[in-house]
Amino acid sequence: MIAAAERLIVALDYPSVEEALVLCDTLAGLVTRFKIGLELFTAGGPLAVAAVRARGMRVFLDLKIHDIPETARRAARAAAATGAELITVHTAGGPAMLAAAVEGARHGGGAGVLAVTVLTSLDALELARIGTVGTGAGAVHDLVLKRAEVAQAAGCVGVIASPREVKAIRALCGPGFLIVTPGVRSHDGGGENDDQKRTGSAGQAISDGADAVVVGRQVRDAAQPRSEALILLDQIALAALGSGP
Ligand code: C5P
């Protein structure tokens, strides 16, 4: 049985390393995995990763690389060289870019590459507006599944996908493929600044077969981040009990 703490990744969405470390320290002993994304990495660079790792935490470096294959290869190598255990690329970059990123990450120190299927902030209407999918029923779902398949074939260790698509990806890609799920909300409504559209609960994502969930604002903006993390860990532990190994 995988411990609940292994399944919770807290996003350090902050403009400075100092602020990020305050949340790390607040959650010490409960949370062991943190996500560093574009905001913190742009502000703090590899030193941000080093500072979080120096506290004994595991780092998921979410830079969502999306470029021509050679640039993606080199960026993935540099991202892996920070010591992050996982890095991200956009499947929209295509199969050759995904394979190049996987190769780059291997040379950079062996970080696993997770592929973003479709951002959890996008819904069918927005995807149709940018010409990615038609407006037919199930179009987003089908796109996510197609991208998961392409990511697996390119050598990615797993995908980032919304809680709504976990079950179908697990069925399609099998047990060894990582599914990491952002867009997790355990309370109704995320407030007026919430841009996530394809959301679901942490417990549901885990019982549907996700390996881990990523939570940002729900913990970061809570009056009591430790209590919020404990609620999530309880939900995850309960869901994992019912969903096998
Ligand atoms: O605050 P919230 O819980 O929505 O944060 C989710 C985190 O997961 C953010 O850091 C966001 O960049 C990231 N993410 C996402 N959707 C994806 C990939 C990553 O929300 N498809």
CSV table of C-alpha atoms and ligand atoms in Angstrom, one decimal:
chain,number,residue,atom,x,y,z
A,1,MET,CA,0.0,0.0,0.0
A,2,ILE,CA,1.4,3.4,-1.0
A,3,ALA,CA,1.3,5.8,2.0
A,4,ALA,CA,-1.1,8.7,1.6
A,5,ALA,CA,1.8,11.2,1.9
A,6,GLU,CA,3.3,9.8,-1.2
A,7,ARG,CA,0.1,10.6,-3.1
A,8,LEU,CA,-0.2,14.3,-2.1
A,9,ILE,CA,1.9,16.8,-4.0
A,10,VAL,CA,1.5,20.4,-2.9
A,11,ALA,CA,2.1,23.2,-5.5
A,12,LEU,CA,4.5,25.9,-4.3
A,13,ASP,CA,2.9,28.6,-6.4
A,14,TYR,CA,4.8,31.6,-5.0
A,15,PRO,CA,6.8,34.5,-6.4
A,16,SER,CA,9.8,33.9,-4.1
A,17,VAL,CA,11.8,31.0,-2.7
A,18,GLU,CA,11.4,32.5,0.8
A,19,GLU,CA,7.6,32.3,0.7
A,20,ALA,CA,7.7,28.8,-0.8
A,21,LEU,CA,9.9,27.6,2.0
A,22,VAL,CA,7.5,28.9,4.6
A,23,LEU,CA,4.8,26.6,3.3
A,24,CYS,CA,7.3,23.7,3.1
A,25,ASP,CA,8.3,24.2,6.7
A,26,THR,CA,4.6,24.6,7.8
A,27,LEU,CA,3.8,21.3,6.2
A,28,ALA,CA,7.0,19.5,7.3
A,29,GLY,CA,6.2,16.0,8.7
A,30,LEU,CA,3.0,15.8,6.8
A,31,VAL,CA,3.8,16.5,3.1
A,32,THR,CA,7.0,15.2,1.4
A,33,ARG,CA,6.3,16.1,-2.2
A,34,PHE,CA,6.2,19.6,-3.6
A,35,LYS,CA,5.6,21.0,-7.1
A,36,ILE,CA,7.6,23.9,-8.4
A,37,GLY,CA,6.0,25.5,-11.4
A,38,LEU,CA,6.6,28.4,-13.7
A,39,GLU,CA,6.2,31.2,-11.2
A,40,LEU,CA,8.6,30.0,-8.6
A,41,PHE,CA,11.1,28.6,-11.1
A,42,THR,CA,11.1,31.8,-13.1
A,43,ALA,CA,11.8,33.7,-9.9
A,44,GLY,CA,14.2,31.3,-8.2
A,45,GLY,CA,15.6,29.0,-10.8
A,46,PRO,CA,17.4,25.8,-9.9
A,47,LEU,CA,18.2,27.2,-6.5
A,48,ALA,CA,14.5,27.0,-5.7
A,49,VAL,CA,14.6,23.2,-6.4
A,50,ALA,CA,17.8,22.9,-4.4
A,51,ALA,CA,16.3,24.7,-1.4
A,52,VAL,CA,13.3,22.4,-1.3
A,53,ARG,CA,15.4,19.3,-1.8
A,54,ALA,CA,17.8,20.4,1.0
A,55,ARG,CA,14.8,20.1,3.4
A,56,GLY,CA,14.6,16.4,2.4
A,57,MET,CA,11.5,17.0,0.1
A,58,ARG,CA,10.9,15.5,-3.3
A,59,VAL,CA,10.5,18.0,-6.2
A,60,PHE,CA,8.2,17.7,-9.2
A,61,LEU,CA,9.4,20.4,-11.6
A,62,ASP,CA,6.3,21.5,-13.6
A,63,LEU,CA,7.7,23.6,-16.4
A,64,LYS,CA,5.4,22.2,-19.1
A,65,ILE,CA,8.0,22.2,-21.8
A,66,HIS,CA,6.5,22.8,-25.3
A,67,ASP,CA,9.0,23.6,-28.1
A,68,ILE,CA,10.8,22.0,-31.1
A,69,PRO,CA,12.3,18.6,-30.2
A,70,GLU,CA,15.9,19.8,-29.9
A,71,THR,CA,15.0,22.6,-27.6
A,72,ALA,CA,12.7,20.3,-25.6
A,73,ARG,CA,15.6,17.7,-25.3
A,74,ARG,CA,18.0,20.3,-23.9
A,75,ALA,CA,15.4,21.9,-21.6
A,76,ALA,CA,14.4,18.5,-20.2
A,77,ARG,CA,18.1,17.6,-19.6
A,78,ALA,CA,18.6,20.9,-17.7
A,79,ALA,CA,15.3,20.4,-15.8
A,80,ALA,CA,16.3,16.9,-14.8
A,81,ALA,CA,19.8,18.1,-13.8
A,82,THR,CA,18.2,20.2,-11.0
A,83,GLY,CA,17.5,16.9,-9.1
A,84,ALA,CA,13.8,17.0,-9.7
A,85,GLU,CA,12.2,13.5,-9.7
A,86,LEU,CA,9.5,14.4,-12.2
A,87,ILE,CA,9.3,17.0,-15.0
A,88,THR,CA,6.5,17.9,-17.4
A,89,VAL,CA,6.0,18.4,-21.1
A,90,HIS,CA,2.9,19.2,-23.2
A,91,THR,CA,1.7,16.4,-25.3
A,92,ALA,CA,0.6,19.1,-27.8
A,93,GLY,CA,4.3,19.3,-28.8
A,94,GLY,CA,3.9,16.0,-30.6
A,95,PRO,CA,5.5,12.6,-30.5
A,96,ALA,CA,8.9,13.6,-31.6
A,97,MET,CA,9.1,16.3,-29.0
A,98,LEU,CA,7.9,13.9,-26.3
A,99,ALA,CA,10.6,11.4,-27.2
A,100,ALA,CA,13.3,14.0,-27.3
A,101,ALA,CA,12.3,15.3,-23.9
A,102,VAL,CA,12.4,11.7,-22.5
A,103,GLU,CA,15.9,11.3,-23.9
A,104,GLY,CA,17.0,14.6,-22.5
A,105,ALA,CA,15.7,13.8,-19.0
A,106,ARG,CA,17.5,10.5,-19.1
A,107,HIS,CA,20.8,12.3,-19.8
A,108,GLY,CA,20.1,15.0,-17.2
A,109,GLY,CA,19.9,12.5,-14.3
A,110,GLY,CA,16.9,10.4,-14.9
A,111,ALA,CA,13.8,12.4,-13.9
A,112,GLY,CA,10.6,10.8,-15.1
A,113,VAL,CA,8.7,12.8,-17.8
A,114,LEU,CA,5.0,13.4,-17.2
A,115,ALA,CA,3.0,14.6,-20.2
A,116,VAL,CA,0.2,17.2,-19.7
A,117,THR,CA,-2.7,15.8,-21.7
A,118,VAL,CA,-5.1,18.8,-21.7
A,119,LEU,CA,-4.8,21.6,-19.1
A,120,THR,CA,-7.5,21.1,-16.4
A,121,SER,CA,-8.4,24.8,-16.9
A,122,LEU,CA,-9.7,24.1,-20.4
A,123,ASP,CA,-13.2,22.9,-21.2
A,124,ALA,CA,-14.8,21.8,-24.5
A,125,LEU,CA,-15.9,25.4,-25.4
A,126,GLU,CA,-12.4,26.8,-25.0
A,127,LEU,CA,-10.8,24.0,-26.9
A,128,ALA,CA,-13.3,24.4,-29.7
A,129,ARG,CA,-12.6,28.1,-29.8
A,130,ILE,CA,-8.9,27.5,-30.4
A,131,GLY,CA,-9.6,24.8,-33.0
A,132,THR,CA,-8.3,21.9,-31.0
A,133,VAL,CA,-11.4,19.8,-30.9
A,134,GLY,CA,-14.9,19.9,-32.4
A,135,THR,CA,-17.9,20.6,-30.1
A,136,GLY,CA,-19.2,17.0,-30.2
A,137,ALA,CA,-19.9,15.2,-27.0
A,138,GLY,CA,-16.9,13.4,-25.6
A,139,ALA,CA,-14.4,15.4,-27.7
A,140,VAL,CA,-12.2,16.5,-24.8
A,141,HIS,CA,-12.3,13.0,-23.3
A,142,ASP,CA,-11.2,11.5,-26.6
A,143,LEU,CA,-8.5,14.0,-27.0
A,144,VAL,CA,-7.1,13.3,-23.5
A,145,LEU,CA,-7.1,9.6,-24.2
A,146,LYS,CA,-5.4,10.0,-27.5
A,147,ARG,CA,-2.7,12.1,-25.9
A,148,ALA,CA,-2.2,9.7,-23.1
A,149,GLU,CA,-1.6,6.9,-25.6
A,150,VAL,CA,0.9,9.0,-27.5
A,151,ALA,CA,2.7,10.0,-24.3
A,152,GLN,CA,3.0,6.4,-23.3
A,153,ALA,CA,4.3,5.3,-26.7
A,154,ALA,CA,7.0,8.1,-26.5
A,155,GLY,CA,8.4,6.8,-23.2
A,156,CYS,CA,6.8,9.2,-20.8
A,157,VAL,CA,6.4,7.6,-17.3
A,158,GLY,CA,2.9,9.0,-17.0
A,159,VAL,CA,0.5,11.9,-17.6
A,160,ILE,CA,-1.1,14.8,-15.9
A,161,ALA,CA,-4.9,14.6,-16.3
A,162,SER,CA,-8.0,15.9,-14.7
A,163,PRO,CA,-9.9,13.9,-12.1
A,164,ARG,CA,-12.6,13.3,-14.7
A,165,GLU,CA,-10.4,11.3,-17.0
A,166,VAL,CA,-8.4,9.1,-14.6
A,167,LYS,CA,-10.6,5.9,-14.9
A,168,ALA,CA,-10.4,5.8,-18.7
A,169,ILE,CA,-6.7,6.5,-18.8
A,170,ARG,CA,-6.0,3.8,-16.2
A,171,ALA,CA,-8.0,1.3,-18.3
A,172,LEU,CA,-6.2,2.4,-21.5
A,173,CYS,CA,-2.6,2.6,-20.3
A,174,GLY,CA,-2.5,-0.1,-17.7
A,175,PRO,CA,-1.3,-0.2,-14.1
A,176,GLY,CA,2.4,0.9,-14.4
A,177,PHE,CA,1.6,4.2,-16.0
A,178,LEU,CA,1.6,7.2,-13.6
A,179,ILE,CA,-1.5,9.4,-13.5
A,180,VAL,CA,-1.0,12.7,-11.6
A,181,THR,CA,-4.1,14.8,-11.1
A,182,PRO,CA,-4.4,18.5,-10.6
A,183,GLY,CA,-7.7,20.4,-10.5
A,184,VAL,CA,-8.6,18.8,-7.2
A,185,ARG,CA,-11.1,20.5,-5.0
A,186,SER,CA,-12.5,19.0,-1.8
A,187,HIS,CA,-14.8,21.9,-1.1
A,188,ASP,CA,-17.5,23.3,-3.4
A,189,GLY,CA,-16.4,26.2,-5.5
A,190,GLY,CA,-12.9,27.5,-5.5
A,191,GLY,CA,-13.7,31.2,-5.2
A,192,GLU,CA,-13.8,33.9,-7.8
A,193,ASN,CA,-10.2,33.4,-8.9
A,194,ASP,CA,-10.6,29.7,-9.6
A,195,ASP,CA,-9.7,29.0,-13.3
A,196,GLN,CA,-10.0,25.2,-13.0
A,197,LYS,CA,-12.9,23.8,-15.1
A,198,ARG,CA,-12.4,20.0,-15.2
A,199,THR,CA,-12.3,19.4,-11.4
A,200,GLY,CA,-13.0,16.6,-8.9
A,201,SER,CA,-12.2,15.5,-5.4
A,202,ALA,CA,-8.9,14.1,-4.3
A,203,GLY,CA,-10.6,11.0,-2.9
A,204,GLN,CA,-12.5,10.3,-6.2
A,205,ALA,CA,-9.3,10.8,-8.2
A,206,ILE,CA,-7.4,8.2,-6.1
A,207,SER,CA,-10.3,5.7,-6.0
A,208,ASP,CA,-10.5,6.0,-9.8
A,209,GLY,CA,-6.8,5.0,-10.1
A,210,ALA,CA,-4.7,8.2,-9.9
A,211,ASP,CA,-1.3,7.7,-8.3
A,212,ALA,CA,-1.1,11.2,-6.9
A,213,VAL,CA,-3.0,14.5,-6.7
A,214,VAL,CA,-1.6,18.0,-7.0
A,215,VAL,CA,-3.2,20.6,-4.8
A,216,GLY,CA,-2.3,24.3,-5.0
A,217,ARG,CA,-4.6,27.1,-3.8
A,218,GLN,CA,-6.6,24.9,-1.4
A,219,VAL,CA,-3.6,24.4,0.8
A,220,ARG,CA,-1.6,27.6,0.0
A,221,ASP,CA,-4.5,30.0,0.7
A,222,ALA,CA,-6.0,28.1,3.6
A,223,ALA,CA,-6.0,29.8,7.0
A,224,GLN,CA,-4.6,26.6,8.4
A,225,PRO,CA,-2.6,24.8,5.7
A,226,ARG,CA,-1.7,21.9,7.9
A,227,SER,CA,-5.4,21.2,8.7
A,228,GLU,CA,-6.2,21.4,5.0
A,229,ALA,CA,-3.3,19.0,4.2
A,230,LEU,CA,-4.6,16.6,6.9
A,231,ILE,CA,-8.1,16.7,5.4
A,232,LEU,CA,-6.7,15.8,2.0
A,233,LEU,CA,-4.5,13.1,3.4
A,234,ASP,CA,-7.4,11.5,5.2
A,235,GLN,CA,-9.5,11.6,2.0
A,236,ILE,CA,-6.6,10.0,0.1
A,237,ALA,CA,-6.0,7.3,2.7
A,238,LEU,CA,-9.6,6.4,2.8
A,239,ALA,CA,-9.9,6.3,-1.0
A,240,ALA,CA,-6.7,4.3,-1.4
A,241,LEU,CA,-8.0,1.6,1.0
A,242,GLY,CA,-10.8,0.9,-1.4
A,243,SER,CA,-8.8,1.0,-4.5
A,244,GLY,CA,-6.3,-1.8,-4.0
A,245,PRO,CA,-2.5,-1.5,-4.1
B,1,C5P,O1,-4.4,25.9,-7.2
B,1,C5P,P1,-4.6,24.7,-7.9
B,1,C5P,O2,-4.9,23.5,-7.0
B,1,C5P,O3,-5.6,24.8,-9.1
B,1,C5P,O4,-3.2,24.4,-8.6
B,1,C5P,C1,-3.0,23.3,-9.5
B,1,C5P,C2,-1.6,23.3,-9.9
B,1,C5P,O5,-1.4,22.3,-10.9
B,1,C5P,C3,-1.1,24.6,-10.5
B,1,C5P,O6,0.3,24.8,-10.1
B,1,C5P,C4,-1.1,24.3,-12.0
B,1,C5P,O7,-0.1,25.0,-12.7
B,1,C5P,C5,-0.9,22.8,-12.1
B,1,C5P,N1,-1.5,22.2,-13.2
B,1,C5P,C6,-2.8,22.2,-13.6
B,1,C5P,N2,-3.3,21.6,-14.7
B,1,C5P,C7,-2.5,20.8,-15.5
B,1,C5P,C8,-1.2,20.8,-15.1
B,1,C5P,C9,-0.7,21.4,-14.0
B,1,C5P,O8,-3.6,22.8,-12.9
B,1,C5P,N3,-3.0,20.2,-16.5
